[in-house]
PDB file of C-alpha atoms in Angstrom:
ATOM      1  CA  UNK A 840     -20.655  -8.298 -28.863  1.00  0.00           C
ATOM      2  CA  UNK A 841     -17.822  -5.983 -28.820  1.00  0.00           C
ATOM      3  CA  UNK A 842     -15.126  -6.525 -32.016  1.00  0.00           C
ATOM      4  CA  UNK A 843     -12.323  -5.042 -32.788  1.00  0.00           C
ATOM      5  CA  UNK A 844     -10.978  -4.204 -36.798  1.00  0.00           C
ATOM      6  CA  UNK A 845      -7.436  -2.879 -37.733  1.00  0.00           C
ATOM      7  CA  UNK A 846      -7.716  -2.696 -41.523  1.00  0.00           C
ATOM      8  CA  UNK A 847      -3.904  -1.992 -42.024  1.00  0.00           C
ATOM      9  CA  UNK A 848      -1.735  -5.286 -41.531  1.00  0.00           C
ATOM     10  CA  UNK A 849       1.822  -3.701 -42.394  1.00  0.00           C
ATOM     11  CA  UNK A 850       2.406  -0.464 -42.777  1.00  0.00           C
ATOM     12  CA  UNK A 851       5.695   1.429 -43.564  1.00  0.00           C
ATOM     13  CA  UNK A 852       6.334   5.002 -42.508  1.00  0.00           C
ATOM     14  CA  UNK A 853      10.278   6.587 -42.567  1.00  0.00           C
ATOM     15  CA  UNK A 854      12.281   8.081 -39.584  1.00  0.00           C
ATOM     16  CA  UNK A 855      11.262  10.982 -38.026  1.00  0.00           C
ATOM     17  CA  UNK A 856       8.190  11.589 -39.839  1.00  0.00           C
ATOM     18  CA  UNK A 857       4.395  10.824 -38.633  1.00  0.00           C
ATOM     19  CA  UNK A 858       2.145   7.790 -39.048  1.00  0.00           C
ATOM     20  CA  UNK A 859      -1.542   6.984 -38.124  1.00  0.00           C
ATOM     21  CA  UNK A 860      -2.841   3.448 -37.203  1.00  0.00           C
ATOM     22  CA  UNK A 861      -6.555   2.965 -38.162  1.00  0.00           C
ATOM     23  CA  UNK A 862      -8.779   0.956 -35.394  1.00  0.00           C
ATOM     24  CA  UNK A 863     -12.620   1.022 -35.766  1.00  0.00           C
ATOM     25  CA  UNK A 864     -14.585  -0.277 -33.216  1.00  0.00           C
ATOM     26  CA  UNK A 865     -18.226  -2.143 -32.553  1.00  0.00           C
ATOM     27  CA  UNK A 866     -20.066  -1.893 -29.146  1.00  0.00           C
ATOM     28  CA  UNK A 867     -23.740  -0.917 -28.498  1.00  0.00           C
ATOM     29  CA  UNK A 868     -21.913  -0.164 -24.824  1.00  0.00           C
ATOM     30  CA  UNK A 869     -22.106   3.023 -23.742  1.00  0.00           C
ATOM     31  CA  UNK A 870     -19.116   2.748 -21.940  1.00  0.00           C
ATOM     32  CA  UNK A 871     -15.864   1.596 -23.535  1.00  0.00           C
ATOM     33  CA  UNK A 872     -12.041   1.969 -22.978  1.00  0.00           C
ATOM     34  CA  UNK A 873      -9.834   1.819 -25.656  1.00  0.00           C
ATOM     35  CA  UNK A 874      -6.271   1.020 -25.435  1.00  0.00           C
ATOM     36  CA  UNK A 875      -3.329   0.670 -27.710  1.00  0.00           C
ATOM     37  CA  UNK A 876      -0.677  -1.305 -26.982  1.00  0.00           C
ATOM     38  CA  UNK A 877       3.040  -2.379 -28.817  1.00  0.00           C
ATOM     39  CA  UNK A 878       4.494  -6.050 -29.254  1.00  0.00           C
ATOM     40  CA  UNK A 879       7.896  -5.832 -30.677  1.00  0.00           C
ATOM     41  CA  UNK A 880      10.022  -9.033 -31.864  1.00  0.00           C
ATOM     42  CA  UNK A 881      10.408 -10.357 -28.401  1.00  0.00           C
ATOM     43  CA  UNK A 882       7.052 -10.761 -27.770  1.00  0.00           C
ATOM     44  CA  UNK A 883       6.078  -8.541 -25.183  1.00  0.00           C
ATOM     45  CA  UNK A 884       2.880  -6.444 -25.019  1.00  0.00           C
ATOM     46  CA  UNK A 885       3.725  -2.725 -24.085  1.00  0.00           C
ATOM     47  CA  UNK A 886       0.905  -0.805 -22.640  1.00  0.00           C
ATOM     48  CA  UNK A 887       1.208   2.382 -24.822  1.00  0.00           C
ATOM     49  CA  UNK A 888      -2.460   4.686 -24.232  1.00  0.00           C
ATOM     50  CA  UNK A 889      -5.585   4.774 -23.019  1.00  0.00           C
ATOM     51  CA  UNK A 890      -9.049   6.739 -24.593  1.00  0.00           C
ATOM     52  CA  UNK A 891     -12.330   6.489 -22.468  1.00  0.00           C
ATOM     53  CA  UNK A 892     -15.416   7.002 -23.879  1.00  0.00           C
ATOM     54  CA  UNK A 893     -16.562   9.699 -21.895  1.00  0.00           C
ATOM     55  CA  UNK A 894     -13.248  11.643 -22.182  1.00  0.00           C
ATOM     56  CA  UNK A 895     -13.370  14.916 -23.550  1.00  0.00           C
ATOM     57  CA  UNK A 896     -10.055  15.266 -24.853  1.00  0.00           C
ATOM     58  CA  UNK A 897      -8.304  12.660 -27.046  1.00  0.00           C
ATOM     59  CA  UNK A 898      -5.388  10.936 -25.263  1.00  0.00           C
ATOM     60  CA  UNK A 899      -1.303  11.729 -25.328  1.00  0.00           C
ATOM     61  CA  UNK A 900       1.563   9.886 -24.141  1.00  0.00           C
ATOM     62  CA  UNK A 901       4.325  11.157 -25.173  1.00  0.00           C
ATOM     63  CA  UNK A 902       4.974  10.784 -29.155  1.00  0.00           C
ATOM     64  CA  UNK A 903       1.561   8.546 -28.847  1.00  0.00           C
ATOM     65  CA  UNK A 904      -1.579  10.447 -29.548  1.00  0.00           C
ATOM     66  CA  UNK A 905      -5.112   8.500 -30.046  1.00  0.00           C
ATOM     67  CA  UNK A 906      -7.456  10.212 -32.477  1.00  0.00           C
ATOM     68  CA  UNK A 907     -10.884   9.478 -30.744  1.00  0.00           C
ATOM     69  CA  UNK A 908     -13.854  10.342 -33.095  1.00  0.00           C
ATOM     70  CA  UNK A 909     -16.572   8.302 -31.125  1.00  0.00           C
ATOM     71  CA  UNK A 910     -19.534   9.370 -33.683  1.00  0.00           C
ATOM     72  CA  UNK A 911     -17.479   7.125 -36.433  1.00  0.00           C
ATOM     73  CA  UNK A 912     -16.278   4.738 -33.706  1.00  0.00           C
ATOM     74  CA  UNK A 913     -12.977   5.096 -34.637  1.00  0.00           C
ATOM     75  CA  UNK A 914      -9.580   5.143 -32.384  1.00  0.00           C
ATOM     76  CA  UNK A 915      -6.423   5.904 -34.449  1.00  0.00           C
ATOM     77  CA  UNK A 916      -3.040   5.767 -33.357  1.00  0.00           C
ATOM     78  CA  UNK A 917      -0.987   8.669 -34.374  1.00  0.00           C
ATOM     79  CA  UNK A 918       3.083   8.100 -33.779  1.00  0.00           C
ATOM     80  CA  UNK A 919       5.005  11.534 -34.254  1.00  0.00           C
ATOM     81  CA  UNK A 920       8.304  11.452 -35.473  1.00  0.00           C
ATOM     82  CA  UNK A 921       8.842   8.058 -35.429  1.00  0.00           C
ATOM     83  CA  UNK A 922      12.084   6.228 -34.397  1.00  0.00           C
ATOM     84  CA  UNK A 923      13.463   2.788 -35.427  1.00  0.00           C
ATOM     85  CA  UNK A 924      12.902   1.473 -32.287  1.00  0.00           C
ATOM     86  CA  UNK A 925       9.033   1.537 -32.893  1.00  0.00           C
ATOM     87  CA  UNK A 926       9.043  -0.936 -35.663  1.00  0.00           C
ATOM     88  CA  UNK A 927       6.467  -3.341 -34.136  1.00  0.00           C
ATOM     89  CA  UNK A 928       3.225  -5.232 -34.349  1.00  0.00           C
ATOM     90  CA  UNK A 929       0.392  -2.487 -32.532  1.00  0.00           C
ATOM     91  CA  UNK A 930      -3.082  -3.914 -31.026  1.00  0.00           C
ATOM     92  CA  UNK A 931      -5.894  -1.757 -30.782  1.00  0.00           C
ATOM     93  CA  UNK A 932      -8.027  -3.462 -27.963  1.00  0.00           C
ATOM     94  CA  UNK A 933     -11.289  -2.627 -26.361  1.00  0.00           C
ATOM     95  CA  UNK A 934     -12.646  -2.994 -22.923  1.00  0.00           C
ATOM     96  CA  UNK A 935     -16.537  -2.605 -22.572  1.00  0.00           C
ATOM     97  CA  UNK A 936     -17.156  -1.637 -18.765  1.00  0.00           C
ATOM     98  CA  UNK A 937     -20.635  -3.471 -17.672  1.00  0.00           C
ATOM     99  CA  UNK A 938     -21.665  -4.714 -14.895  1.00  0.00           C
ATOM    100  CA  UNK A 939     -19.630  -8.130 -13.620  1.00  0.00           C
ATOM    101  CA  UNK A 940     -17.037  -7.885 -17.346  1.00  0.00           C
ATOM    102  CA  UNK A 941     -15.300  -4.862 -16.744  1.00  0.00           C
ATOM    103  CA  UNK A 942     -11.567  -4.897 -18.013  1.00  0.00           C
ATOM    104  CA  UNK A 943     -12.033  -7.893 -20.650  1.00  0.00           C
ATOM    105  CA  UNK A 944     -10.226  -7.101 -22.902  1.00  0.00           C
ATOM    106  CA  UNK A 945     -10.990  -7.721 -27.343  1.00  0.00           C
ATOM    107  CA  UNK A 946      -8.115  -7.415 -29.369  1.00  0.00           C
ATOM    108  CA  UNK A 947      -7.370  -6.157 -33.009  1.00  0.00           C
ATOM    109  CA  UNK A 948      -5.862  -8.287 -35.187  1.00  0.00           C
ATOM    110  CA  UNK A 949      -2.939  -5.548 -35.546  1.00  0.00           C
ATOM    111  CA  UNK A 950      -0.970  -3.442 -37.596  1.00  0.00           C
ATOM    112  CA  UNK A 951       2.817  -4.340 -38.367  1.00  0.00           C
ATOM    113  CA  UNK A 952       4.965  -1.341 -38.524  1.00  0.00           C
ATOM    114  CA  UNK A 953       8.223  -0.978 -40.001  1.00  0.00           C
ATOM    115  CA  UNK A 954       9.881   2.195 -39.612  1.00  0.00           C
ATOM    116  CA  UNK A 955      12.843   2.556 -42.037  1.00  0.00           C
ATOM    117  CA  UNK A 956      15.909   5.168 -42.686  1.00  0.00           C
TER     118      UNK A 956
ATOM    119  CA  UNK B 625      10.387  -1.375 -11.322  1.00  0.00           C
ATOM    120  CA  UNK B 626       7.047  -3.637 -10.991  1.00  0.00           C
ATOM    121  CA  UNK B 627       6.673  -6.241 -13.826  1.00  0.00           C
ATOM    122  CA  UNK B 628       4.589  -9.216 -14.371  1.00  0.00           C
ATOM    123  CA  UNK B 629       6.567 -12.391 -14.239  1.00  0.00           C
ATOM    124  CA  UNK B 630       5.791 -15.741 -15.759  1.00  0.00           C
ATOM    125  CA  UNK B 631       7.519 -18.720 -15.833  1.00  0.00           C
ATOM    126  CA  UNK B 632       8.909 -21.010 -17.797  1.00  0.00           C
ATOM    127  CA  UNK B 633       9.520 -18.423 -20.649  1.00  0.00           C
ATOM    128  CA  UNK B 634       9.801 -21.181 -22.835  1.00  0.00           C
ATOM    129  CA  UNK B 635       8.198 -25.270 -22.759  1.00  0.00           C
ATOM    130  CA  UNK B 636       8.321 -28.026 -25.419  1.00  0.00           C
ATOM    131  CA  UNK B 637       6.537 -30.920 -24.179  1.00  0.00           C
ATOM    132  CA  UNK B 638       4.805 -33.574 -25.493  1.00  0.00           C
ATOM    133  CA  UNK B 639       1.398 -34.435 -26.557  1.00  0.00           C
ATOM    134  CA  UNK B 640      -0.682 -35.812 -23.692  1.00  0.00           C
ATOM    135  CA  UNK B 641       1.625 -34.253 -20.804  1.00  0.00           C
ATOM    136  CA  UNK B 642       0.815 -31.308 -17.712  1.00  0.00           C
ATOM    137  CA  UNK B 643       1.679 -27.916 -18.419  1.00  0.00           C
ATOM    138  CA  UNK B 644       1.768 -25.580 -15.440  1.00  0.00           C
ATOM    139  CA  UNK B 645       2.348 -22.028 -16.344  1.00  0.00           C
ATOM    140  CA  UNK B 646       2.937 -19.681 -13.548  1.00  0.00           C
ATOM    141  CA  UNK B 647       2.387 -15.971 -13.165  1.00  0.00           C
ATOM    142  CA  UNK B 648       3.537 -13.632 -10.627  1.00  0.00           C
ATOM    143  CA  UNK B 649       1.285  -9.975 -11.197  1.00  0.00           C
ATOM    144  CA  UNK B 650       2.281  -6.927  -9.953  1.00  0.00           C
ATOM    145  CA  UNK B 651       2.067  -6.439  -5.777  1.00  0.00           C
ATOM    146  CA  UNK B 652      -1.003  -4.726  -5.579  1.00  0.00           C
ATOM    147  CA  UNK B 653      -2.957  -5.448  -8.444  1.00  0.00           C
ATOM    148  CA  UNK B 654      -6.452  -6.901  -7.492  1.00  0.00           C
ATOM    149  CA  UNK B 655      -7.161  -8.186 -11.291  1.00  0.00           C
ATOM    150  CA  UNK B 656      -5.234 -10.994 -13.316  1.00  0.00           C
ATOM    151  CA  UNK B 657      -5.825 -12.242 -16.964  1.00  0.00           C
ATOM    152  CA  UNK B 658      -5.026 -14.917 -18.955  1.00  0.00           C
ATOM    153  CA  UNK B 659      -4.044 -14.512 -23.011  1.00  0.00           C
ATOM    154  CA  UNK B 660      -3.205 -16.621 -25.769  1.00  0.00           C
ATOM    155  CA  UNK B 661      -1.691 -15.646 -28.807  1.00  0.00           C
ATOM    156  CA  UNK B 662      -1.835 -17.964 -32.251  1.00  0.00           C
ATOM    157  CA  UNK B 663      -1.044 -16.527 -35.496  1.00  0.00           C
ATOM    158  CA  UNK B 664      -4.562 -17.773 -36.365  1.00  0.00           C
ATOM    159  CA  UNK B 665      -6.599 -16.412 -33.679  1.00  0.00           C
ATOM    160  CA  UNK B 666      -4.286 -13.540 -32.473  1.00  0.00           C
ATOM    161  CA  UNK B 667      -4.714 -12.576 -28.659  1.00  0.00           C
ATOM    162  CA  UNK B 668      -7.592 -14.428 -26.990  1.00  0.00           C
ATOM    163  CA  UNK B 669      -8.787 -13.885 -23.237  1.00  0.00           C
ATOM    164  CA  UNK B 670      -8.720 -17.573 -21.648  1.00  0.00           C
ATOM    165  CA  UNK B 671      -9.526 -16.212 -17.848  1.00  0.00           C
ATOM    166  CA  UNK B 672      -9.640 -13.343 -15.336  1.00  0.00           C
ATOM    167  CA  UNK B 673      -9.748 -13.017 -11.634  1.00  0.00           C
ATOM    168  CA  UNK B 674     -10.779 -10.035  -9.780  1.00  0.00           C
ATOM    169  CA  UNK B 675      -9.507 -10.560  -6.170  1.00  0.00           C
ATOM    170  CA  UNK B 676      -8.452 -13.770  -6.246  1.00  0.00           C
ATOM    171  CA  UNK B 677     -12.180 -15.278  -7.821  1.00  0.00           C
ATOM    172  CA  UNK B 678     -12.781 -16.456 -11.152  1.00  0.00           C
ATOM    173  CA  UNK B 679     -14.655 -13.999 -13.160  1.00  0.00           C
ATOM    174  CA  UNK B 680     -14.614 -15.275 -16.516  1.00  0.00           C
ATOM    175  CA  UNK B 681     -12.950 -18.523 -17.582  1.00  0.00           C
ATOM    176  CA  UNK B 682     -15.691 -19.081 -20.666  1.00  0.00           C
ATOM    177  CA  UNK B 683     -12.639 -18.916 -23.205  1.00  0.00           C
ATOM    178  CA  UNK B 684     -10.864 -21.302 -22.000  1.00  0.00           C
ATOM    179  CA  UNK B 685     -11.056 -25.429 -23.438  1.00  0.00           C
ATOM    180  CA  UNK B 686     -12.992 -26.464 -19.443  1.00  0.00           C
ATOM    181  CA  UNK B 687     -12.065 -29.936 -20.227  1.00  0.00           C
ATOM    182  CA  UNK B 688      -8.218 -29.885 -20.108  1.00  0.00           C
ATOM    183  CA  UNK B 689      -7.529 -25.995 -19.038  1.00  0.00           C
ATOM    184  CA  UNK B 690      -7.882 -25.004 -15.112  1.00  0.00           C
ATOM    185  CA  UNK B 691      -6.797 -21.783 -13.928  1.00  0.00           C
ATOM    186  CA  UNK B 692      -6.362 -20.942 -10.039  1.00  0.00           C
ATOM    187  CA  UNK B 693      -5.206 -18.062  -7.913  1.00  0.00           C
ATOM    188  CA  UNK B 694      -3.810 -19.789  -4.730  1.00  0.00           C
ATOM    189  CA  UNK B 695      -2.571 -16.250  -3.170  1.00  0.00           C
ATOM    190  CA  UNK B 696      -2.024 -13.055  -4.241  1.00  0.00           C
ATOM    191  CA  UNK B 697       1.134 -13.512  -5.594  1.00  0.00           C
ATOM    192  CA  UNK B 698       0.280 -16.604  -7.945  1.00  0.00           C
ATOM    193  CA  UNK B 699      -1.610 -17.578 -10.501  1.00  0.00           C
ATOM    194  CA  UNK B 700      -1.212 -20.795 -12.583  1.00  0.00           C
ATOM    195  CA  UNK B 701      -3.029 -22.015 -15.989  1.00  0.00           C
ATOM    196  CA  UNK B 702      -2.534 -25.682 -16.346  1.00  0.00           C
ATOM    197  CA  UNK B 703      -3.412 -27.571 -19.333  1.00  0.00           C
ATOM    198  CA  UNK B 704      -3.756 -31.428 -18.848  1.00  0.00           C
ATOM    199  CA  UNK B 705      -3.692 -33.173 -21.364  1.00  0.00           C
ATOM    200  CA  UNK B 706      -1.746 -30.814 -23.494  1.00  0.00           C
ATOM    201  CA  UNK B 707      -2.334 -31.390 -27.101  1.00  0.00           C
ATOM    202  CA  UNK B 708      -0.079 -30.089 -30.626  1.00  0.00           C
ATOM    203  CA  UNK B 709      -2.673 -27.025 -31.405  1.00  0.00           C
ATOM    204  CA  UNK B 710      -2.337 -25.811 -27.570  1.00  0.00           C
ATOM    205  CA  UNK B 711       0.995 -24.891 -28.789  1.00  0.00           C
ATOM    206  CA  UNK B 712       0.939 -20.170 -28.378  1.00  0.00           C
ATOM    207  CA  UNK B 713       1.873 -18.306 -26.405  1.00  0.00           C
ATOM    208  CA  UNK B 714       0.482 -17.671 -22.857  1.00  0.00           C
ATOM    209  CA  UNK B 715       0.157 -13.791 -21.530  1.00  0.00           C
ATOM    210  CA  UNK B 716      -0.399 -13.400 -17.848  1.00  0.00           C
ATOM    211  CA  UNK B 717      -1.467  -9.645 -17.560  1.00  0.00           C
ATOM    212  CA  UNK B 718      -2.509  -7.808 -14.407  1.00  0.00           C
ATOM    213  CA  UNK B 719      -3.864  -4.741 -13.582  1.00  0.00           C
ATOM    214  CA  UNK B 720      -6.247  -2.330 -11.033  1.00  0.00           C
ATOM    215  CA  UNK B 721      -9.314  -0.256 -13.087  1.00  0.00           C
ATOM    216  CA  UNK B 722      -7.966   0.897 -17.099  1.00  0.00           C
ATOM    217  CA  UNK B 723      -4.195  -0.636 -17.261  1.00  0.00           C
ATOM    218  CA  UNK B 724      -3.328  -3.578 -18.211  1.00  0.00           C
ATOM    219  CA  UNK B 725       0.655  -5.127 -17.812  1.00  0.00           C
ATOM    220  CA  UNK B 726       1.283  -7.572 -19.690  1.00  0.00           C
ATOM    221  CA  UNK B 727       3.995 -10.567 -18.438  1.00  0.00           C
ATOM    222  CA  UNK B 728       6.788 -11.691 -20.934  1.00  0.00           C
ATOM    223  CA  UNK B 729       4.764 -15.070 -21.805  1.00  0.00           C
ATOM    224  CA  UNK B 730       5.197 -18.532 -22.662  1.00  0.00           C
ATOM    225  CA  UNK B 731       5.811 -20.578 -25.539  1.00  0.00           C
ATOM    226  CA  UNK B 732       4.558 -23.453 -25.412  1.00  0.00           C
ATOM    227  CA  UNK B 733       5.590 -25.953 -28.028  1.00  0.00           C
ATOM    228  CA  UNK B 734       4.019 -29.002 -28.015  1.00  0.00           C
ATOM    229  CA  UNK B 735       5.125 -32.060 -29.845  1.00  0.00           C
TER     230      UNK B 735
END
């Protein structure tokens, strides 16, 4: 079975600073993908970034980067130059790529990020 | 700007009533997912379809829930009869390969 662990229920960061949101995962499957989603107070789920288990480089998307450490089974999200609009709930998720079950996501419990002035 | 749409956005109903939630996936996406989000359980996968065929609905209570894709532009999730414990936000998502794009969700309250 797959499991995603987010140990930080809440985080505070000052505007313009960088913040790291932690995510560890557990799977015995060698082929998997890791995702981060943002859920603002409006409730929608917004895809942020994706990292494949065989990708050689860490994924980056604008101010978001994924610090992928395969041996430690961690996939931390780094947000640089935080903005007030980054205040939201952030979910880490994993997709195990195996026959017949591709694309199903398992989510962590989320981290609530609050950006302050 | 292609988006997943869901209707209704909010639904309040009484216990025992039938509830139908609808989802229009992004045109061209071949995989559709239904998730449920509650404070207690977080985000749970209920069912998903690929090319309109159900691949996995093990997360769905079979006695009262049903999910269908009558065509490529419509996915439905039905609860009959509804119970107060079904109160949650139900998300539909669609995708092609790695990414999943979520709809705005249907907030269901069962009294």
